[in-house]
Tab-separated table of C-alpha atoms and ligand atoms in Angstrom:
chain	number	residue	atom	x	y	z
K	1	MET	CA	51.965	223.528	308.216
K	2	ASN	CA	55.057	221.508	307.495
K	3	ILE	CA	57.148	221.030	304.392
K	4	ASP	CA	59.781	218.361	304.985
K	5	ASN	CA	59.013	218.760	308.699
K	6	ARG	CA	59.728	222.510	308.593
K	7	PRO	CA	56.847	224.861	309.585
K	8	THR	CA	56.104	226.900	306.464
K	9	ARG	CA	53.550	229.474	305.396
K	10	THR	CA	52.365	230.168	301.872
K	11	LEU	CA	53.432	233.789	302.049
K	12	ARG	CA	56.276	235.422	303.974
K	13	PRO	CA	56.945	239.149	304.296
K	14	LEU	CA	60.613	239.991	303.682
K	15	GLY	CA	62.133	242.976	305.447
K	16	VAL	CA	59.840	245.871	306.235
K	17	GLY	CA	57.920	246.812	303.126
K	18	GLU	CA	60.491	245.317	300.754
K	19	ALA	CA	58.972	242.192	299.270
K	20	ILE	CA	56.947	239.077	299.913
K	21	GLU	CA	57.990	235.538	299.231
K	22	ILE	CA	55.350	233.181	297.878
K	23	ILE	CA	55.244	229.496	297.029
K	24	ASP	CA	54.756	229.282	293.269
K	25	GLN	CA	51.803	226.912	293.144
K	26	THR	CA	51.994	226.540	289.368
K	27	ALA	CA	55.143	224.438	289.916
K	28	LEU	CA	53.544	222.111	292.476
K	29	PRO	CA	53.271	219.210	293.025
K	30	HIS	CA	56.383	218.527	290.960
K	31	ARG	CA	58.679	221.253	292.265
K	32	TYR	CA	58.683	223.308	295.432
K	33	GLN	CA	59.759	226.749	294.345
K	34	THR	CA	59.396	230.160	295.930
K	35	ARG	CA	59.212	233.554	294.239
K	36	ARG	CA	60.029	237.012	295.462
K	37	ILE	CA	57.342	239.588	294.710
K	38	THR	CA	58.616	243.154	294.860
K	39	SER	CA	56.044	245.207	292.961
K	40	LEU	CA	52.357	245.798	292.429
K	41	ALA	CA	52.579	244.373	288.890
K	42	ALA	CA	54.232	241.174	290.133
K	43	ALA	CA	51.571	240.755	292.842
K	44	ALA	CA	48.770	241.176	290.276
K	45	HIS	CA	50.490	238.707	287.943
K	46	ALA	CA	50.923	236.148	290.752
K	47	ILE	CA	47.188	236.267	291.494
K	48	ARG	CA	45.996	236.278	287.870
K	49	ASP	CA	48.302	233.430	286.826
K	50	MET	CA	47.495	231.465	289.974
K	51	GLN	CA	51.001	231.329	291.394
K	52	VAL	CA	48.981	232.115	294.497
K	53	ARG	CA	45.403	230.917	294.587
K	54	GLY	CA	42.591	230.082	296.965
K	55	ALA	CA	40.291	232.853	298.150
K	56	PRO	CA	41.938	233.772	301.493
K	57	LEU	CA	45.481	233.724	300.083
K	58	ILE	CA	44.422	235.853	297.113
K	59	GLY	CA	43.099	238.446	299.583
K	60	VAL	CA	46.280	238.527	301.647
K	61	THR	CA	48.494	238.759	298.544
K	62	ALA	CA	46.398	241.656	297.245
K	63	ALA	CA	46.782	243.502	300.551
K	64	TYR	CA	50.566	243.178	300.280
K	65	GLY	CA	50.288	244.205	296.624
K	66	VAL	CA	48.828	247.554	297.715
K	67	ALA	CA	51.632	247.937	300.253
K	68	LEU	CA	54.240	247.322	297.537
K	69	ALA	CA	52.512	249.876	295.297
K	70	MET	CA	52.578	252.474	298.062
K	71	LYS	CA	56.348	252.359	298.332
K	72	GLU	CA	56.527	253.638	294.712
K	73	SER	CA	53.796	256.252	294.916
K	74	ALA	CA	51.198	256.769	297.616
K	75	ASP	CA	48.931	259.572	296.477
K	76	ASP	CA	45.182	259.020	296.050
K	77	ALA	CA	45.505	258.246	292.338
K	78	ALA	CA	48.158	255.573	292.992
K	79	LEU	CA	46.020	254.035	295.727
K	80	SER	CA	42.965	253.872	293.456
K	81	SER	CA	44.835	252.413	290.542
K	82	ALA	CA	46.517	249.751	292.734
K	83	VAL	CA	43.135	248.726	294.153
K	84	ASP	CA	41.578	248.698	290.662
K	85	LEU	CA	44.395	246.652	289.115
K	86	LEU	CA	44.384	244.038	291.875
K	87	GLY	CA	40.578	243.985	292.067
K	88	ALA	CA	40.370	243.040	288.393
K	89	THR	CA	42.610	239.968	288.690
K	90	ARG	CA	40.031	237.374	289.780
K	91	PRO	CA	36.336	238.178	290.078
K	92	THR	CA	34.749	235.397	292.147
K	93	ALA	CA	36.826	235.253	295.331
K	94	VAL	CA	35.321	238.023	297.429
K	95	ASN	CA	38.202	237.863	299.928
K	96	LEU	CA	40.156	239.827	297.305
K	97	HIS	CA	37.707	242.735	297.354
K	98	TRP	CA	37.248	242.474	301.109
K	99	ALA	CA	41.013	242.789	301.704
K	100	LEU	CA	41.392	245.643	299.217
K	101	ALA	CA	38.498	247.566	300.780
K	102	ARG	CA	39.996	247.070	304.220
K	103	VAL	CA	43.454	248.300	303.232
K	104	ARG	CA	41.979	251.233	301.341
K	105	ALA	CA	39.840	252.274	304.331
K	106	CYS	CA	42.957	252.145	306.503
K	107	LEU	CA	45.083	254.245	304.115
K	108	GLN	CA	42.614	256.802	302.804
K	109	PRO	CA	42.619	259.072	305.889
K	110	LEU	CA	46.445	259.040	306.131
K	111	PRO	CA	48.881	261.439	304.470
K	112	PRO	CA	50.692	259.734	301.540
K	113	ALA	CA	54.013	259.662	303.410
K	114	GLU	CA	52.536	257.310	306.023
K	115	ARG	CA	50.671	254.992	303.681
K	116	ALA	CA	53.362	252.468	302.705
K	117	ALA	CA	54.191	251.596	306.316
K	118	ALA	CA	50.519	251.499	307.325
K	119	ALA	CA	49.622	249.245	304.382
K	120	TRP	CA	52.404	246.823	305.280
K	121	LEU	CA	51.152	246.592	308.868
K	122	GLU	CA	47.529	246.165	307.791
K	123	ALA	CA	48.459	243.408	305.318
K	124	GLY	CA	50.347	241.665	308.131
K	125	ARG	CA	47.284	241.907	310.391
K	126	ILE	CA	45.063	240.415	307.668
K	127	ALA	CA	47.538	237.549	307.253
K	128	GLU	CA	47.695	236.831	310.997
K	129	GLU	CA	43.913	236.959	311.305
K	130	ASP	CA	43.645	234.483	308.446
K	131	VAL	CA	45.917	232.071	310.303
K	132	SER	CA	43.988	232.281	313.558
K	133	GLN	CA	40.603	232.066	311.812
K	134	CYS	CA	41.626	228.967	309.893
K	135	ARG	CA	42.907	227.349	313.081
K	136	ARG	CA	39.525	227.966	314.703
K	137	ILE	CA	37.644	226.633	311.668
K	138	GLY	CA	39.647	223.445	312.169
K	139	GLN	CA	38.503	223.116	315.790
K	140	HIS	CA	34.845	223.851	315.000
K	141	GLY	CA	34.865	221.379	312.120
K	142	LEU	CA	36.434	218.752	314.334
K	143	ASP	CA	33.664	219.245	316.926
K	144	LEU	CA	31.108	218.278	314.263
K	145	TRP	CA	32.954	215.036	313.588
K	146	ARG	CA	33.577	213.984	317.184
K	147	PRO	CA	30.435	211.779	317.414
K	148	LEU	CA	31.530	209.994	314.244
K	149	ALA	CA	35.058	209.642	315.590
K	150	ALA	CA	33.702	208.197	318.849
K	151	THR	CA	32.525	205.112	316.935
K	152	GLY	CA	36.219	204.296	316.429
K	153	LYS	CA	35.693	203.730	312.702
K	154	ARG	CA	37.788	205.450	310.054
K	155	ILE	CA	36.237	208.747	308.893
K	156	ASN	CA	36.243	209.148	305.133
K	157	VAL	CA	36.087	212.804	304.188
K	158	MET	CA	35.730	213.965	300.605
K	159	THR	CA	37.042	217.342	299.526
K	160	HIS	CA	37.204	219.103	296.175
K	161	CYS	CA	39.899	221.286	294.608
K	162	ASN	CA	42.334	222.693	297.169
K	163	ALA	CA	41.030	224.468	300.239
K	164	GLY	CA	44.000	223.488	302.349
K	165	TRP	CA	46.832	225.542	303.766
K	166	LEU	CA	48.102	226.297	300.275
K	167	ALA	CA	44.882	228.225	299.652
K	168	THR	CA	45.275	230.303	302.819
K	169	VAL	CA	48.254	231.584	304.793
K	170	ASP	CA	48.210	228.473	307.002
K	171	TYR	CA	45.955	225.557	308.085
K	172	GLY	CA	43.407	225.946	305.267
K	173	THR	CA	39.630	226.055	305.500
K	174	ALA	CA	38.120	222.741	304.364
K	175	LEU	CA	41.280	220.844	305.262
K	176	ALA	CA	41.713	222.509	308.667
K	177	PRO	CA	39.247	220.078	310.342
K	178	VAL	CA	40.958	217.171	308.573
K	179	TYR	CA	44.325	218.248	310.000
K	180	ALA	CA	42.746	218.853	313.407
K	181	ALA	CA	41.227	215.346	313.358
K	182	PHE	CA	44.499	213.765	312.253
K	183	ASP	CA	46.454	215.663	314.935
K	184	ALA	CA	43.894	214.479	317.521
K	185	ARG	CA	44.807	210.902	316.454
K	186	ILE	CA	41.453	210.276	314.828
K	187	ASP	CA	41.601	207.789	311.964
K	188	VAL	CA	40.764	210.058	309.047
K	189	HIS	CA	41.158	209.453	305.331
K	190	GLY	CA	40.688	212.036	302.574
K	191	TRP	CA	39.056	211.429	299.207
K	192	VAL	CA	40.751	214.077	297.107
K	193	SER	CA	38.597	215.083	294.142
K	194	GLU	CA	40.726	216.624	291.437
K	195	PRO	CA	38.987	219.172	289.195
K	196	ARG	CA	39.658	219.856	285.521
K	197	PRO	CA	41.342	221.900	284.175
K	198	ARG	CA	43.788	223.145	286.839
K	199	ASN	CA	43.887	219.904	288.846
K	200	GLN	CA	44.115	221.592	292.233
K	201	GLY	CA	43.395	218.229	293.870
K	202	LEU	CA	47.059	217.487	293.220
K	203	LEU	CA	47.896	220.363	295.570
K	204	THR	CA	45.617	218.843	298.194
K	205	ALA	CA	47.293	215.460	297.794
K	206	TRP	CA	50.716	217.114	298.059
K	207	GLU	CA	49.960	218.933	301.271
K	208	LEU	CA	48.138	215.985	302.886
K	209	LYS	CA	51.165	213.842	302.092
K	210	GLN	CA	53.502	216.435	303.670
K	211	HIS	CA	51.467	216.148	306.887
K	212	GLY	CA	51.118	212.351	306.686
K	213	VAL	CA	47.326	212.286	306.309
K	214	PRO	CA	46.110	209.136	304.472
K	215	HIS	CA	44.338	210.066	301.258
K	216	THR	CA	43.342	208.848	297.797
K	217	VAL	CA	43.117	211.029	294.707
K	218	ILE	CA	40.039	210.495	292.550
K	219	ALA	CA	38.970	212.024	289.265
K	220	ASP	CA	36.312	214.642	289.869
K	221	ASN	CA	33.614	212.507	288.289
K	222	ALA	CA	34.242	209.471	290.514
K	223	ALA	CA	32.705	211.318	293.469
K	224	GLY	CA	29.100	210.322	292.741
K	225	LEU	CA	29.947	206.634	292.677
K	226	LEU	CA	31.800	206.752	296.000
K	227	LEU	CA	29.000	208.714	297.637
K	228	ALA	CA	26.347	206.319	296.324
K	229	ARG	CA	28.345	203.310	297.554
K	230	GLY	CA	28.476	204.694	301.108
K	231	GLU	CA	32.232	205.189	301.036
K	232	VAL	CA	32.071	208.818	302.178
K	233	ASP	CA	31.090	209.992	305.684
K	234	ALA	CA	31.232	213.717	304.980
K	235	VAL	CA	32.021	216.133	302.174
K	236	ILE	CA	33.789	219.354	303.064
K	237	VAL	CA	34.723	222.134	300.662
K	238	GLY	CA	35.935	225.716	300.847
K	239	ALA	CA	34.255	228.720	299.252
K	240	ASP	CA	35.154	231.701	297.125
K	241	ARG	CA	32.031	233.612	298.020
K	242	ILE	CA	29.064	232.853	300.229
K	243	ALA	CA	25.960	234.935	299.526
K	244	ALA	CA	23.830	236.353	302.346
K	245	ASN	CA	21.270	233.538	301.925
K	246	GLY	CA	23.920	230.780	302.232
K	247	ASP	CA	24.391	229.978	298.512
K	248	VAL	CA	28.027	229.020	297.962
K	249	ALA	CA	30.364	229.689	295.025
K	250	ASN	CA	33.311	227.319	294.937
K	251	LYS	CA	35.455	225.481	292.391
K	252	VAL	CA	33.429	224.205	289.455
K	253	GLY	CA	32.225	220.688	290.223
K	254	THR	CA	31.281	221.500	293.813
K	255	TYR	CA	27.582	221.710	292.929
K	256	LEU	CA	27.520	218.193	291.483
K	257	LYS	CA	29.175	216.894	294.631
K	258	ALA	CA	26.531	218.597	296.757
K	259	LEU	CA	23.747	217.030	294.676
K	260	ALA	CA	25.273	213.571	294.977
K	261	ALA	CA	25.836	214.023	298.723
K	262	PHE	CA	22.211	215.145	299.164
K	263	GLU	CA	20.946	212.073	297.322
K	264	ALA	CA	23.225	209.812	299.407
K	265	ARG	CA	22.269	211.605	302.683
K	266	VAL	CA	25.895	212.451	303.381
K	267	PRO	CA	26.533	215.767	305.194
K	268	PHE	CA	27.945	218.492	302.949
K	269	TYR	CA	29.925	221.150	304.817
K	270	VAL	CA	31.361	224.453	303.624
K	271	ALA	CA	34.270	225.892	305.607
K	272	ALA	CA	35.189	229.559	305.208
K	273	PRO	CA	36.237	232.608	307.207
K	274	ARG	CA	34.220	235.832	307.555
K	275	SER	CA	36.094	237.404	304.643
K	276	THR	CA	34.425	234.908	302.260
K	277	ILE	CA	30.874	235.904	303.228
K	278	ASP	CA	29.418	238.637	301.048
K	279	PHE	CA	26.455	240.089	302.909
K	280	THR	CA	25.879	242.517	300.030
K	281	CYS	CA	25.216	239.620	297.670
K	282	ARG	CA	21.602	238.546	298.122
K	283	ASP	CA	21.919	235.086	296.597
K	284	GLY	CA	24.077	232.957	294.345
K	285	ASN	CA	22.697	234.480	291.147
K	286	ALA	CA	24.506	237.710	291.987
K	287	ILE	CA	27.923	236.042	292.340
K	288	PRO	CA	30.205	236.750	289.345
K	289	ILE	CA	31.656	233.547	287.915
K	290	GLU	CA	35.204	233.754	286.576
K	291	GLU	CA	35.599	232.553	282.984
K	292	ARG	CA	39.238	231.576	282.390
K	293	HIS	CA	41.236	231.141	279.203
K	294	GLY	CA	40.336	228.169	276.996
K	295	ASP	CA	43.967	227.074	276.742
K	296	GLU	CA	43.661	225.763	280.287
K	297	LEU	CA	41.494	223.019	278.773
K	298	ARG	CA	43.255	222.709	275.459
K	299	LEU	CA	46.677	222.073	277.000
K	300	VAL	CA	47.536	219.883	279.981
K	301	GLN	CA	50.554	220.670	282.139
K	302	GLY	CA	52.968	218.169	283.607
K	303	LEU	CA	56.487	216.811	283.343
K	304	ASP	CA	58.062	215.268	280.271
K	305	ASP	CA	59.924	211.940	280.359
K	306	LYS	CA	63.016	213.777	281.610
K	307	ASP	CA	61.061	215.355	284.457
K	308	ARG	CA	61.041	218.798	282.853
K	309	PRO	CA	57.869	220.940	283.006
K	310	ASP	CA	55.993	220.702	279.740
K	311	SER	CA	52.541	221.091	278.264
K	312	LEU	CA	50.710	218.647	276.040
K	313	ARG	CA	48.005	219.613	273.574
K	314	GLN	CA	44.686	217.825	274.076
K	315	LEU	CA	42.488	219.983	271.882
K	316	PRO	CA	43.265	221.919	268.697
K	317	SER	CA	43.859	225.614	269.287
K	318	ASP	CA	40.711	226.531	267.354
K	319	GLU	CA	38.446	224.203	269.358
K	320	ALA	CA	35.716	226.165	271.136
K	321	VAL	CA	35.842	225.585	274.885
K	322	GLY	CA	34.076	227.034	277.903
K	323	ASN	CA	36.037	227.357	281.119
K	324	PRO	CA	33.911	228.619	284.022
K	325	ALA	CA	36.147	228.297	287.074
K	326	PHE	CA	33.417	228.163	289.739
K	327	ASP	CA	29.826	227.102	290.247
K	328	VAL	CA	27.139	227.912	292.779
K	329	THR	CA	25.721	225.381	295.219
K	330	PRO	CA	22.274	226.392	296.438
K	331	ALA	CA	22.079	226.766	300.212
K	332	ARG	CA	19.503	223.963	300.552
K	333	PHE	CA	22.190	221.390	299.761
K	334	VAL	CA	24.595	222.700	302.408
K	335	THR	CA	24.341	220.954	305.792
K	336	ALA	CA	26.274	223.666	307.640
K	337	ILE	CA	28.717	226.496	307.118
K	338	ILE	CA	31.751	226.313	309.391
K	339	THR	CA	33.449	229.610	310.210
K	340	GLU	CA	35.902	230.854	312.811
K	341	ARG	CA	32.900	231.643	315.020
K	342	GLY	CA	31.377	228.177	314.846
K	343	SER	CA	28.961	226.487	312.493
K	344	CYS	CA	25.533	227.591	311.344
K	345	PRO	CA	22.791	226.567	308.934
K	346	ALA	CA	23.302	227.902	305.403
K	347	THR	CA	20.516	230.460	305.748
K	348	THR	CA	20.216	234.221	306.123
K	349	ASP	CA	19.323	233.764	309.795
K	350	GLY	CA	22.127	231.287	310.350
K	351	LEU	CA	24.776	233.655	308.969
K	352	ARG	CA	23.268	236.673	310.730
K	353	GLY	CA	23.296	234.691	313.966
K	354	LEU	CA	27.060	234.229	313.701
K	355	TYR	CA	27.695	237.784	312.475
K	356	PRO	CA	25.023	240.018	314.001
K	357	GLU	CA	27.204	243.076	313.346
K	358	ALA	CA	27.359	242.448	309.571
G	1	MRU	O1	40.790	228.726	291.277
G	1	MRU	P1	41.323	228.517	292.649
G	1	MRU	O2	42.352	227.433	292.729
G	1	MRU	O3	41.773	229.789	293.308
G	1	MRU	O4	40.053	228.000	293.444
G	1	MRU	C1	40.177	227.618	294.782
G	1	MRU	C2	38.897	227.173	295.374
G	1	MRU	O5	37.895	227.061	294.707
G	1	MRU	C3	38.881	226.963	296.846
G	1	MRU	O6	38.022	225.912	297.186
G	1	MRU	C4	38.392	228.236	297.534
G	1	MRU	O7	39.121	229.339	297.085
G	1	MRU	C5	38.481	228.149	298.988
G	1	MRU	S1	40.144	228.225	299.527
G	1	MRU	C6	40.291	228.080	301.168
């Protein structure tokens, strides 16, 4: 997608096996800043501290993290410890584990001397696949909205957190159909629900603005009111893990949106690529939910009155807080899951129908 009219991706390989360049998302929306990642430790830090975030982008970064590790040491022990270190960074997004398993399976049969180059190529393939899958999700999502668009009325789409191109390598998942609709000259407007405590809705607003898509930021808890008033035509979110029965883990607050959409009879879509579906996970109860540090709630981040990054204390440091980063939406509240292969009901049969080989 574009930044200042320049096509940009969230992650760029530099040289062959040397480094990757990422957009530091902790600085957005105030500052656009890139970082050069040259080691396994830096890749793990970037994921854990959410310089890169969003399930598909976490997976791609981890794949490159293994490649960077292999240039230092590529024996079996180094491979295992790289996979273990990266795998422990964020527990809910299954794309991370999917990408690590894929790179490991590619490298394991090779002699150590060939592993660094092979890992770099495999990470590049994962990144390219992510781009093409997200593009296709956009087209399939758009197909679902065409009847609505044919009425000529503005389509109001609500999304939650950031499942746009910043959360992937390009195009995004939940936002891909929004971009596809906008590019097809459909009158689309985004309700951008901004979750506490990391406020990723601000990232969504930033990238929609870069592309020129009309949007309005709302506090997370305003969603129910807008849905009840009939001001939303569809809700679309991404996912960090979809269980085999169609239950969906996504940014905390997604579940409440699904409940409100169900009550208001508004379709609730989940957009995600194959790498987000965990066929080994029977249902949502088996999905691990990441618990993040309480300081994310105790301190808010922003700019001071001189436009310098600063944090502001909202809660005393000894205040007990809970900070689950995701929740699980039961499949019965999901109208359809949109993947690169098309859309399906959020059921075991629906997912199996799209991925009979899984
Ligand atoms: O904690 P984050 O910012 O990584 O969470 C991101 C989300 O919950 C996204 O909706 C999800 O990863 C899908 S991204 C295409």
